[in-house]
Short mmCIF file of C-alpha atoms in Angstrom, two decimals:
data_model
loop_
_atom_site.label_atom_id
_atom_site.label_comp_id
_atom_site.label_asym_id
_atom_site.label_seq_id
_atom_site.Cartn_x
_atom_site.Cartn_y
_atom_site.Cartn_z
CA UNK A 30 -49.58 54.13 -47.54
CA UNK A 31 -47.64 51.15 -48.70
CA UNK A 32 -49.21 47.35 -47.09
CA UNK A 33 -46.38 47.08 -44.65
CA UNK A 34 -46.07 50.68 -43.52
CA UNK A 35 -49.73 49.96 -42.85
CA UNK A 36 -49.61 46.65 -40.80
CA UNK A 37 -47.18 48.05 -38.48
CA UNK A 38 -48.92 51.62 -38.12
CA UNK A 39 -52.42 49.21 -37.60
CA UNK A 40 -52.96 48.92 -33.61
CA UNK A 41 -55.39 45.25 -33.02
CA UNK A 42 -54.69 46.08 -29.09
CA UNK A 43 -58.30 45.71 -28.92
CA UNK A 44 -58.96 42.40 -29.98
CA UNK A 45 -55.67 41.11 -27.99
CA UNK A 46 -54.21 40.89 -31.41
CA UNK A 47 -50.80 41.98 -32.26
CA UNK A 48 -48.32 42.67 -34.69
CA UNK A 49 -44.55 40.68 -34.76
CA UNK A 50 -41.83 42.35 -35.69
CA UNK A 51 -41.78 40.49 -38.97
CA UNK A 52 -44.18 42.50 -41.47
CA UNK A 53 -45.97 40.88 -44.46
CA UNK A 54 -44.58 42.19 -47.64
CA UNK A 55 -47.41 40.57 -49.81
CA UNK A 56 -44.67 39.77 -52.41
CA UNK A 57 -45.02 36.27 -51.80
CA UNK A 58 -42.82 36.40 -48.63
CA UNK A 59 -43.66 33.33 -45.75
CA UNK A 60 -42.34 35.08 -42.89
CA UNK A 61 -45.86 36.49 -42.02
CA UNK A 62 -46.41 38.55 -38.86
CA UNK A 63 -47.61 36.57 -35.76
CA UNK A 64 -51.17 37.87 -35.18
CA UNK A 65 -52.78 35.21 -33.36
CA UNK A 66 -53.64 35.70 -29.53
CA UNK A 67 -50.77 34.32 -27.35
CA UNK A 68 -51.79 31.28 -26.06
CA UNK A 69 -51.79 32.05 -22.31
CA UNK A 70 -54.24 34.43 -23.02
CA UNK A 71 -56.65 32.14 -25.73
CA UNK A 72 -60.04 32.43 -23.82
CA UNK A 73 -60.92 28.93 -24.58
CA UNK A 74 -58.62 26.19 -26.25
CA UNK A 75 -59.74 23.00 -27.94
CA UNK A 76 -57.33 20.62 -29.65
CA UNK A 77 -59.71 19.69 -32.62
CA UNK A 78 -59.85 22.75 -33.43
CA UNK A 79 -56.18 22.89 -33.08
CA UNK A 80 -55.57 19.53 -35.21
CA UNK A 81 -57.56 20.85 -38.05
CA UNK A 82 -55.59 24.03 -38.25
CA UNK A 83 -52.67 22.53 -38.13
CA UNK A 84 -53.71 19.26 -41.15
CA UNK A 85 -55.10 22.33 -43.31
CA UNK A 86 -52.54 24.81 -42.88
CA UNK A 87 -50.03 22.05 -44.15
CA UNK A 88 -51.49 21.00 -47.24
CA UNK A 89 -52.93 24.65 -48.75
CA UNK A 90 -50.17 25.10 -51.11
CA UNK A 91 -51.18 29.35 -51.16
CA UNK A 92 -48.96 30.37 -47.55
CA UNK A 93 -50.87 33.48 -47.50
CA UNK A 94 -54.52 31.83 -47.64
CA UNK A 95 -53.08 29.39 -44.89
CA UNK A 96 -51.63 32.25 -43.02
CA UNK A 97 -55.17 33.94 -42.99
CA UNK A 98 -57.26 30.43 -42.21
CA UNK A 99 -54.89 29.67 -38.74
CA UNK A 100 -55.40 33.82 -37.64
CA UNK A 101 -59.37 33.19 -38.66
CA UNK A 102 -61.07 29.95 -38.10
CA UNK A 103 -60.09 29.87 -34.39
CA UNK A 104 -60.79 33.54 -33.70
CA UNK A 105 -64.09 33.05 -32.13
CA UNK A 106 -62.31 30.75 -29.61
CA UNK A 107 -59.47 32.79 -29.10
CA UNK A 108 -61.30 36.14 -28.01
CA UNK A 109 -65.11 36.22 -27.53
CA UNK A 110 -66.04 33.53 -25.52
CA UNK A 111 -67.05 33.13 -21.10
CA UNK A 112 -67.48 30.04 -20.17
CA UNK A 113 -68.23 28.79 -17.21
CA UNK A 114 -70.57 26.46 -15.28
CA UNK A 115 -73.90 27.89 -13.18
CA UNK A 116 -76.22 25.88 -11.22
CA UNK A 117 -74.70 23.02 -12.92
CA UNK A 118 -75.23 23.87 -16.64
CA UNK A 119 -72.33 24.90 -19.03
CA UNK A 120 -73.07 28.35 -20.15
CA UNK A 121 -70.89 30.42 -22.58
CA UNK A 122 -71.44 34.33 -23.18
CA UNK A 123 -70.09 35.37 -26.82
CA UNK A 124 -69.59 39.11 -27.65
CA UNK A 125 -69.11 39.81 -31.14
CA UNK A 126 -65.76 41.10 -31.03
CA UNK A 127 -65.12 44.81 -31.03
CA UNK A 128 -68.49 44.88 -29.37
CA UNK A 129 -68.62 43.85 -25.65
CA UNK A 130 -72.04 42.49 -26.22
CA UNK A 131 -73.75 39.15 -27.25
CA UNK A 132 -76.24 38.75 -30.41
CA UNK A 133 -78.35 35.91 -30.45
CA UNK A 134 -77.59 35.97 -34.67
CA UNK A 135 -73.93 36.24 -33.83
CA UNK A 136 -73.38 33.88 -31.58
CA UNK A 137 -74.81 31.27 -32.99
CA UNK A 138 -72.39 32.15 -36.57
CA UNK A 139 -69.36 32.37 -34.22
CA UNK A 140 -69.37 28.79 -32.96
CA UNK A 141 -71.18 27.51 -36.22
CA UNK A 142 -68.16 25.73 -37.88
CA UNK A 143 -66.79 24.07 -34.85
CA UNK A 144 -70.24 21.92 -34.38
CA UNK A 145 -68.49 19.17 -36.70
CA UNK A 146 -65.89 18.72 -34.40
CA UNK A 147 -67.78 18.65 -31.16
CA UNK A 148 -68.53 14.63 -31.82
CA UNK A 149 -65.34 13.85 -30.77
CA UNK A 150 -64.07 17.14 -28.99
CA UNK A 151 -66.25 16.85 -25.20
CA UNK A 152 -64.54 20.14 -23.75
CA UNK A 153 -65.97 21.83 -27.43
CA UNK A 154 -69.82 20.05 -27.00
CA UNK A 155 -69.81 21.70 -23.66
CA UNK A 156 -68.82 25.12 -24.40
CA UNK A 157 -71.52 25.10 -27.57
CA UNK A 158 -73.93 23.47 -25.23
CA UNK A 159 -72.97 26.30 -23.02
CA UNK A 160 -74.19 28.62 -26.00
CA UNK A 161 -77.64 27.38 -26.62
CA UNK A 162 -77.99 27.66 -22.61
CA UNK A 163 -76.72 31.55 -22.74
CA UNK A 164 -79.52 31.95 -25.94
CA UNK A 165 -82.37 30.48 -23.72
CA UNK A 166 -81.31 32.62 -20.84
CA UNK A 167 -81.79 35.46 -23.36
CA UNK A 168 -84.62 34.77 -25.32
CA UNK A 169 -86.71 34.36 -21.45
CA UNK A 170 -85.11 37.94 -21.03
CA UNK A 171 -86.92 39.72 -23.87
CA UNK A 172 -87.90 37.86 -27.09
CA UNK A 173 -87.70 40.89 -29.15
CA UNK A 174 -84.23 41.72 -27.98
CA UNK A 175 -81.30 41.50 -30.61
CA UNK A 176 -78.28 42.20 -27.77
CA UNK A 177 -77.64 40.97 -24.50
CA UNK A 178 -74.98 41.59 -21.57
CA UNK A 179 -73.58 39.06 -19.09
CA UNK A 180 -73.49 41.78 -16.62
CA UNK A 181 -77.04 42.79 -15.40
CA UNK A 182 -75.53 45.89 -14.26
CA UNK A 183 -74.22 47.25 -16.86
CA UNK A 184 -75.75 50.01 -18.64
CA UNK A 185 -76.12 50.00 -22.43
CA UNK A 186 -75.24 53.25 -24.72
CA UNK A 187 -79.42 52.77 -25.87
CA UNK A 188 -80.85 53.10 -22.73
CA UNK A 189 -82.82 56.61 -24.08
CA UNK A 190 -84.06 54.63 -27.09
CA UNK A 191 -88.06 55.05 -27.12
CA UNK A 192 -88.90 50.34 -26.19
CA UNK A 193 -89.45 48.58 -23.71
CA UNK A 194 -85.17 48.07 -22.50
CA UNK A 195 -84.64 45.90 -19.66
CA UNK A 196 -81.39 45.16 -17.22
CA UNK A 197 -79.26 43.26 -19.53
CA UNK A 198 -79.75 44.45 -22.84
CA UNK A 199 -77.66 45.78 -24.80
CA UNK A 200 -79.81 46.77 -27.45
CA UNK A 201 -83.74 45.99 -28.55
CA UNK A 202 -84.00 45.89 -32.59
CA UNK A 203 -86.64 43.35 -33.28
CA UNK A 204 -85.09 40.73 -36.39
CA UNK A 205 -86.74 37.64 -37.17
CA UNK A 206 -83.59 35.83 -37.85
CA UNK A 207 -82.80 36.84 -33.75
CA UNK A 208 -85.01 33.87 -32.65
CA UNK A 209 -83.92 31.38 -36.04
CA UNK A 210 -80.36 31.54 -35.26
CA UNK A 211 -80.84 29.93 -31.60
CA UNK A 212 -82.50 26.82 -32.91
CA UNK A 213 -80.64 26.61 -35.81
CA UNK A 214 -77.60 25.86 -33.42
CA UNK A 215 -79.93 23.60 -31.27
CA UNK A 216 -80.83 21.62 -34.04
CA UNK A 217 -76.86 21.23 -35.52
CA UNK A 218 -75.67 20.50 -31.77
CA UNK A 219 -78.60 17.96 -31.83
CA UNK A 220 -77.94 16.30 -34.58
CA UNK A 221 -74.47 15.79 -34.60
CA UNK A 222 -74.12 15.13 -30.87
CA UNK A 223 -77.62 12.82 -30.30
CA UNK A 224 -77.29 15.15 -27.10
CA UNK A 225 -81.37 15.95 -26.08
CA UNK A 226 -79.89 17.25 -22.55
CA UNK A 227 -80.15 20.80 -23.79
CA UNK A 228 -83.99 20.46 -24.45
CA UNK A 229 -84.83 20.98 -20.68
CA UNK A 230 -88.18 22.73 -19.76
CA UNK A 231 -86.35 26.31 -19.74
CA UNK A 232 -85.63 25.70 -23.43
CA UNK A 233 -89.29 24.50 -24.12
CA UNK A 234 -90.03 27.62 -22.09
CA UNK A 235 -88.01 29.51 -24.88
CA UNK A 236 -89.45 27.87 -27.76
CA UNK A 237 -92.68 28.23 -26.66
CA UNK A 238 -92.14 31.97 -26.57
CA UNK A 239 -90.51 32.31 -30.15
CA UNK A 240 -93.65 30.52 -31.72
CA UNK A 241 -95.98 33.43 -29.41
CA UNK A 242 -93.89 35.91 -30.89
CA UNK A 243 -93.66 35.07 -34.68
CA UNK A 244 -97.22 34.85 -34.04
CA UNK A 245 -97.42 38.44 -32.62
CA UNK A 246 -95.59 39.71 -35.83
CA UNK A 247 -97.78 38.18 -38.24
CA UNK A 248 -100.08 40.96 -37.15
CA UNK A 249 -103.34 39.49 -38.01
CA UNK A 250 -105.11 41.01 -35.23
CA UNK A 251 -102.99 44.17 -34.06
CA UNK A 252 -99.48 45.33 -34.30
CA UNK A 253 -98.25 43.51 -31.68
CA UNK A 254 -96.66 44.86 -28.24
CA UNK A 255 -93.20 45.73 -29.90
CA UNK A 256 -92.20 49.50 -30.81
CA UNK A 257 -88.88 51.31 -31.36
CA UNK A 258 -87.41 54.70 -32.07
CA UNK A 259 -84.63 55.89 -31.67
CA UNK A 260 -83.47 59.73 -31.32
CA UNK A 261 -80.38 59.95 -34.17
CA UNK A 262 -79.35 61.60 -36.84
CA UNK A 263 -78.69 57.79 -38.79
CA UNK A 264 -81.94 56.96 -41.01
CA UNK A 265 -81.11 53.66 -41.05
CA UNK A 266 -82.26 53.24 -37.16
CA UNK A 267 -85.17 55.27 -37.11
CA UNK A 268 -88.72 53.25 -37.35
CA UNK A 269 -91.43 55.41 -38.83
CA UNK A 270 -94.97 55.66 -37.55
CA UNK A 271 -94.83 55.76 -33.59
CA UNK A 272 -91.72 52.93 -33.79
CA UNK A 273 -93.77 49.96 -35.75
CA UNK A 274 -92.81 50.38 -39.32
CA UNK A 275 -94.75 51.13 -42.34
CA UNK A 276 -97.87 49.44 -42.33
CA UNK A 277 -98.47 45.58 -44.08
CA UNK A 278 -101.51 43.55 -44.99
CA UNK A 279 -101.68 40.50 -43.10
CA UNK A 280 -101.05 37.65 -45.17
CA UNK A 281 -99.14 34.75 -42.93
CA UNK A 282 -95.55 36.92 -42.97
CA UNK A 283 -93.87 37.90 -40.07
CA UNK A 284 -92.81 41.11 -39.61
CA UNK A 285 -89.44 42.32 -39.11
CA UNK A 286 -88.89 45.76 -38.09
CA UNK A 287 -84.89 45.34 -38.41
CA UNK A 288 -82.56 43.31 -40.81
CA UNK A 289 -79.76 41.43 -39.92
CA UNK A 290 -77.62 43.99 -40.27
CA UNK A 291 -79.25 45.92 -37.44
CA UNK A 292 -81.16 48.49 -39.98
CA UNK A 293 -84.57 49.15 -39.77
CA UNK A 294 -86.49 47.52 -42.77
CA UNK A 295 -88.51 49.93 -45.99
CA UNK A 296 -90.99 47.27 -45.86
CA UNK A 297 -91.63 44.79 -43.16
CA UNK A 298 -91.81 41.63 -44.52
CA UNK A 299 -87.99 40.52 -44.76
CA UNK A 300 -87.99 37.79 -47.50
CA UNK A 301 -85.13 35.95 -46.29
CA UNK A 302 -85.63 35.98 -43.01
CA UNK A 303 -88.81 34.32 -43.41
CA UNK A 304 -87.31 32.00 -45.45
CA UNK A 305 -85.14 31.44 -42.62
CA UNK A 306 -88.02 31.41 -40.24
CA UNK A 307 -89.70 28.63 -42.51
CA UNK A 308 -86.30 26.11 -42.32
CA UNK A 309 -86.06 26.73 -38.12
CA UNK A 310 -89.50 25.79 -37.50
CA UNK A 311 -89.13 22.87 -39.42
CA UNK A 312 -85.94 22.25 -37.57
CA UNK A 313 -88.06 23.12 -33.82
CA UNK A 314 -90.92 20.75 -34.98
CA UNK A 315 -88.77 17.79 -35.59
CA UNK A 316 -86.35 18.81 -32.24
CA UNK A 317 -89.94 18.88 -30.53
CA UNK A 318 -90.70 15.32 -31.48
CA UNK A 319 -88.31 13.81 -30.01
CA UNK A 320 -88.69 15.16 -26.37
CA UNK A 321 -92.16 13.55 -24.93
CA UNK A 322 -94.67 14.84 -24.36
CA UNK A 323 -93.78 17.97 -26.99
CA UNK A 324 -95.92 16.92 -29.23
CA UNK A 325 -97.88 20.22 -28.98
CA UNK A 326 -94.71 22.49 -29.41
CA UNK A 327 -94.02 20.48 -32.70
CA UNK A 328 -97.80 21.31 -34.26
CA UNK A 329 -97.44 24.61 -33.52
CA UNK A 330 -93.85 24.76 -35.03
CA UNK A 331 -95.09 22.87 -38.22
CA UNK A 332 -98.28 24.62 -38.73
CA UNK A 333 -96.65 27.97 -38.41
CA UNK A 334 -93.56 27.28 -40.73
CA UNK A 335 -96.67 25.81 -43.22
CA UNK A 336 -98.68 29.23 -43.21
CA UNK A 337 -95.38 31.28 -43.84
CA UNK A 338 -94.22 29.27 -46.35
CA UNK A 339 -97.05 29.38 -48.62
CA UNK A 340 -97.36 33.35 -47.63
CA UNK A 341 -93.55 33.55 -49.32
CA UNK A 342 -94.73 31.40 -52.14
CA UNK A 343 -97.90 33.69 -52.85
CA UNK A 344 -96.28 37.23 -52.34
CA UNK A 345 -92.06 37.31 -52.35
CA UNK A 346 -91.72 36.19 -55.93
CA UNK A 347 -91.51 39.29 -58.47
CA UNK A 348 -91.19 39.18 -61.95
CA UNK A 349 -88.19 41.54 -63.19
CA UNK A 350 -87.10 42.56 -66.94
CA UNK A 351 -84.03 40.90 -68.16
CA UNK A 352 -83.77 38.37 -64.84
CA UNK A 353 -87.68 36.67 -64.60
CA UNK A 354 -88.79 35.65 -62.03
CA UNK A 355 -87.02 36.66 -58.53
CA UNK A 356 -87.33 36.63 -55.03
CA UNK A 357 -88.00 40.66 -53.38
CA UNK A 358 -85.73 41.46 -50.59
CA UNK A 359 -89.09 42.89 -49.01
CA UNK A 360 -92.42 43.12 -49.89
CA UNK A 361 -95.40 44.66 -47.58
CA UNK A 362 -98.71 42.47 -48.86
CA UNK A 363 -100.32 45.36 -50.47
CA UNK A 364 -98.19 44.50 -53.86
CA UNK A 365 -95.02 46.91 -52.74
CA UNK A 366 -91.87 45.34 -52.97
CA UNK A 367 -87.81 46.32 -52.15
CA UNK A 368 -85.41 44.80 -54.86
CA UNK A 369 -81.66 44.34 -53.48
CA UNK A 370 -79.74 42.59 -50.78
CA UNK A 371 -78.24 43.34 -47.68
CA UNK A 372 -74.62 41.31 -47.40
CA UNK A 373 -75.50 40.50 -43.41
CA UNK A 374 -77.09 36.64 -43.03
CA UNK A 375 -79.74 35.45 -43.74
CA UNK A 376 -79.57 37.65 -47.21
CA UNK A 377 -81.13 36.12 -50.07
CA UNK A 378 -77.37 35.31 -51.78
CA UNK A 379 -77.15 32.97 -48.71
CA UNK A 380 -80.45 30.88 -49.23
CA UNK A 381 -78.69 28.12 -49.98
CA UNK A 382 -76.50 28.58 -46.97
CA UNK A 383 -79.34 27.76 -44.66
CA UNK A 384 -80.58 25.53 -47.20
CA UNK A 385 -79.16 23.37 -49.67
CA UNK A 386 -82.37 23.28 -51.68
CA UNK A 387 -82.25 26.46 -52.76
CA UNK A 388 -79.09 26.15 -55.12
CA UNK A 389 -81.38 24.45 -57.68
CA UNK A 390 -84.44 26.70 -57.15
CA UNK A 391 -84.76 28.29 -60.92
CA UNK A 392 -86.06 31.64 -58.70
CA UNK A 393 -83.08 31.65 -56.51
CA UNK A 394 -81.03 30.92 -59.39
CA UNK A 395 -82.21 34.20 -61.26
CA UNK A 396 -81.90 35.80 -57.95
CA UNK A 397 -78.40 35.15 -57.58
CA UNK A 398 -77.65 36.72 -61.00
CA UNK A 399 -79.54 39.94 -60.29
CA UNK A 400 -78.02 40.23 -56.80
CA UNK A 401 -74.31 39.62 -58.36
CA UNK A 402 -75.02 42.42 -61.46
CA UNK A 403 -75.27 46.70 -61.25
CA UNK A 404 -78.98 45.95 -61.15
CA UNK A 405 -78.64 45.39 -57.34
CA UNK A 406 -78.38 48.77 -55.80
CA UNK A 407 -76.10 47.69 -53.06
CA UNK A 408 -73.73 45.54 -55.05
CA UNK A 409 -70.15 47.74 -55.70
CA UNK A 410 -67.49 47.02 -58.02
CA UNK A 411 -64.10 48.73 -57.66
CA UNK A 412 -60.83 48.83 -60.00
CA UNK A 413 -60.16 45.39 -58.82
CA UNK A 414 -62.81 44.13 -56.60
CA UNK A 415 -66.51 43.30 -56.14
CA UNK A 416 -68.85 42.15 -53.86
CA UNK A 417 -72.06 42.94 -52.20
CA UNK A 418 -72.85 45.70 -49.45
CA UNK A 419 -75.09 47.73 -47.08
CA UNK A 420 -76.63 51.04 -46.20
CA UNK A 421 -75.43 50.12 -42.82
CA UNK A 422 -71.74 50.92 -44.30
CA UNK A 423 -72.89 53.18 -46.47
CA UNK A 424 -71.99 53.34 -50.06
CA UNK A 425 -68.91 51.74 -51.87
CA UNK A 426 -68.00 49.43 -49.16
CA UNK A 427 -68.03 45.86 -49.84
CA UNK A 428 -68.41 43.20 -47.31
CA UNK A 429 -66.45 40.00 -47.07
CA UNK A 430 -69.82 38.18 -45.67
CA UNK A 431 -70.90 38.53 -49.54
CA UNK A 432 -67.81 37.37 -50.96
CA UNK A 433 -67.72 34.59 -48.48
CA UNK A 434 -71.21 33.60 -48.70
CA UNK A 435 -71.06 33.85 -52.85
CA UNK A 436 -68.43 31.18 -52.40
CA UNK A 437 -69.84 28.68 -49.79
CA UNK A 438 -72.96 29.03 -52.36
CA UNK A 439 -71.07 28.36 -55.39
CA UNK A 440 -69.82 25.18 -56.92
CA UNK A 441 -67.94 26.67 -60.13
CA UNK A 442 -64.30 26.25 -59.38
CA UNK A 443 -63.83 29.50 -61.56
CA UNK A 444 -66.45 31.59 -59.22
CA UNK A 445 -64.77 29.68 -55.76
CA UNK A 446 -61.14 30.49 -56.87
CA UNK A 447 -62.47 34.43 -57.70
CA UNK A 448 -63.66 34.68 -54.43
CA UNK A 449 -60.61 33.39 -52.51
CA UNK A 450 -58.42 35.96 -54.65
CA UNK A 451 -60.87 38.86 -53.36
CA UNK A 452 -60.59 37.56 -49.59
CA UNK A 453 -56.74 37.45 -49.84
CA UNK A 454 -56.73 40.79 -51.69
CA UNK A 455 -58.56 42.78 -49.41
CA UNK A 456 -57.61 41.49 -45.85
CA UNK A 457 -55.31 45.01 -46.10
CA UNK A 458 -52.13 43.19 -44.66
CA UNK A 459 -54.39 42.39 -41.56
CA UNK A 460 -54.77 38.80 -41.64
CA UNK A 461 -58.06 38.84 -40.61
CA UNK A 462 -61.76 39.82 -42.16
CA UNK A 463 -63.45 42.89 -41.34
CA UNK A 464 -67.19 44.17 -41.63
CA UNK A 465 -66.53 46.11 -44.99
CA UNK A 466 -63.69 47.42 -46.87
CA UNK A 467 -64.20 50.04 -49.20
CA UNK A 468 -64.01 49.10 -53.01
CA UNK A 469 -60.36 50.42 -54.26
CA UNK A 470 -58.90 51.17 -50.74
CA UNK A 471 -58.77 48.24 -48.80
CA UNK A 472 -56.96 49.64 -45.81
CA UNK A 473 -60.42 52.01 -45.39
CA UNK A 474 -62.34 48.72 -43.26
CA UNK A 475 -65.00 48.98 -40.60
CA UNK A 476 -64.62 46.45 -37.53
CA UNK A 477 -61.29 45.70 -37.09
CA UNK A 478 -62.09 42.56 -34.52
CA UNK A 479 -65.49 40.97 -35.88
CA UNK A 480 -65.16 37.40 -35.10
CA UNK A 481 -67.62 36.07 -36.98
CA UNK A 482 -66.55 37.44 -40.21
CA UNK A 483 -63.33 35.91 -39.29
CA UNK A 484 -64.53 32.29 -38.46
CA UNK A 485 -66.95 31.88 -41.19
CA UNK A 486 -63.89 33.27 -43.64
CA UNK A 487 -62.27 29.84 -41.59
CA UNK A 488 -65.32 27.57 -42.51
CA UNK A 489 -65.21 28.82 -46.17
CA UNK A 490 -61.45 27.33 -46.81
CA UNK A 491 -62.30 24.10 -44.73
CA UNK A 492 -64.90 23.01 -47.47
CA UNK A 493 -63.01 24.34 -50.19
CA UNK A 494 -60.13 22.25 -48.84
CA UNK A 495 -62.45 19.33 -47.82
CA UNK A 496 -64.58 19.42 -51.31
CA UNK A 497 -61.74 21.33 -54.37
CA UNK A 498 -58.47 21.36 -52.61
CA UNK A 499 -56.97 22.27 -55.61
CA UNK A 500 -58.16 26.06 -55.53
CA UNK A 501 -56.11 26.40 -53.02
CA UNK A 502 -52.99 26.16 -53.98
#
């Protein structure tokens, strides 16, 4: 099927997307299809975000790349969120998209590049603000909950699976990254706002609970109260051994019985999710001191990210043939280890993503090159294209998270300007990013509306165009 045969066979009815009667001929033609939401019916509207759309989209001298960034970077805005005031808080409910449900992970990604502009922007600090309150809401709920509804009454397609579900959830997959993502967006809000508002005793409350539950899944003195299993056919959600993974010697990990990508882990200490876990308590700790008298959540916060970070030091670094030394995807503390990576965030690729130090780490640096080579079992190259995957695709399909991520982690203009080419190649007439794509036939996508794919595609081009403009033309 030829590109525009395919745009204006593709239906986006779901996302509130549509097609104009113009179709992209991706000969270099500017008359590209309207495929932004209407207006009216934009969910929320915020005329930063606007502004910098519009100053971008003007000076990227590629029409197609500008095209994609004014259908992406707003997309978030445009579809997912509720917003709303209760009891006098703001408080904003984000689903993911195609799925009518929120993820703590997701959500926090979704609004992640608009925190910039909430200095100035008031009506955009309230609706993020309105986020972290949703998170808190969630994270009382069930701390070991990935999914949440807005709708208490609504009943979730894994009701049957073998946990502890509650009213409200959508879905109960245990990932460490679940409880970093909520105070990484505290701690951005925070810091670019000076706003300690947020920080009330219901998000102490929450804290509080995140440091009892790493705790719980360092294991040291049982498994812990969490469990899950799941009757299916897909081996990718099925936790062996009564529903608490295979086992682990205690050695200051946590455990985490999913990934981010929502499949259960081989072994359950998830490298860079602890890595992850290791930058938000750092993050909490110094939140922590500055709301008296917290003094005790910050100890806790700094001891804990302490322990785990001398655990990583002492058992996620491997030694590989041909690469050195390298960080494990997973490792158990018996001297088992998983080398790959998993193109969902955090992922090891985006290390430096969560933290700038790692782009000069001489490990990470070998890990990069073994993640971006054959030697990775879950990186695919096609006729044309490459880029990182997931068994929660399956095989061949490549995800634009890892091309994204390899970019916002790069600073070789040759590497940067390769991974903008993929993006614009792949997009399969759509305008927007999808979950995967597989490697030579682009139009073959999962997700058709997944907004964060879409916004952090958005926050790639802004710091290529605020940092090498010139690849962009």
């Amino acid at each position: 099927m030829d590109r525009k045969k395919f745009i204006q066979q593709t239906s986006l009815a779901s996302a509130g997307l549509f097609f104009s009667k113009y179709a992209f001929s991706g000969t270099g033609n500017t008359d590209f299809p309207i495929v932004r939401v209407p207006e009216a019916q934009r969910k929320f509207k915020s005329k930063s975000v606007e502004a910098l759309i519009n100053q971008v989209q003007k000076k990227i001298g590629n029409p197609e790349i500008a095209w994609m960034f004014g259908n992406c970077f707003p997309n978030t805005l445009d579809t997912t969120v509720d917003f709303e005031m209760i009891n006098g808080k703001p408080d904003t409910y984000v689903i993911t998209g195609d799925i009518d449900a929120m993820w703590l992970r997701d959500s926090t990604a979704q609004v992640w590049p608009y925190i910039p502009l909430c200095r100035e922007d008031k009506e955009l600090q309230q609706l993020i603000k309105g986020v972290i309150n949703r998170q808190v809401k969630c994270i009382l709920k069930d701390p070991y909950a990935n999914a949440f509804y807005k709708d208490e009454n609504k009943i979730s397609e894994w009701k049957s699976d073998l946990t502890d579900m509650k009213p409200g959830i959508h879905e109960r997959k245990w990932e460490v990254d679940s409880l970093c993502y909520p105070i990484r967006l505290s701690y951005a809000y925070w810091k670019t706002t000076q706003d300690t508002s947020v920080f009330d005793a219901q998000w102490v409350a929450a804290m509080e609970l995140v440091i009892k539950t790493f705790k719980e899944q360092q294991r040291f003195d049982n498994k812990g109260p969490y469990h899950f299993q799941r009757t299916t056919a897909w081996a990718t959600d099925g936790v062996p051994l009564s529903g608490y993974g295979y086992p682990v010697k205690p050695n200051g990990l946590i455990c985490s019985v999913f990934r981010p990508s929502d499949d259960a882990t081989i072994y359950p200490y998830l490298v860079p999710s602890n890595f992850f876990a290791v930058i938000e308590l750092k993050h909490l700790a110094a939140i922590a001191q500055t709301i008296v008298p917290q003094n005790k959540l910050s100890v806790s916060a700094t001891a804990l990210s302490t322990q785990v970070e001398n655990a990583l030091r002492e058992n996620a670094i491997i030694d590989v043939k041909g690469f050195g030394k390298i960080y494990a995807y997973e490792v158990n503390g018996f001297g088992s280890f998983n080398l790959m990576d998993d193109s969902n965030v955090p992922s090891l690729l985006a290390l430096p993503y969560m933290h700038a130090a790692f782009a000069k780490d001489p490990v990470y640096i070998n890990t990069r090159k073994y993640i971006l080579s054959d030697s990775n079992p879950f990186y695919y190259k096609g006729a044309r294209t490459e880029g990182g995957g997931s068994p929660h695709t399956g095989a061949d399909m490549i995800w634009p998270l890892s091309i994204i991520l390899r970019g916002l982690t790069s600073d070789n203009d040759i590497e940067i300007k390769k991974c903008i080419s993929l993006l614009q190649q792949t997009h399969a007439g759509t305008g927007f990013m999808h979950e995967s794509f597989q490697k030579d036939h682009y139009e073959d996508f999962t997700r058709k509306w997944f907004a964060w794919a879409n916004t952090i595609f958005g926050e790639f081009i802004w710091k290529v165009y605020q940092t090498k403009p010139y690849l962009l033309n």
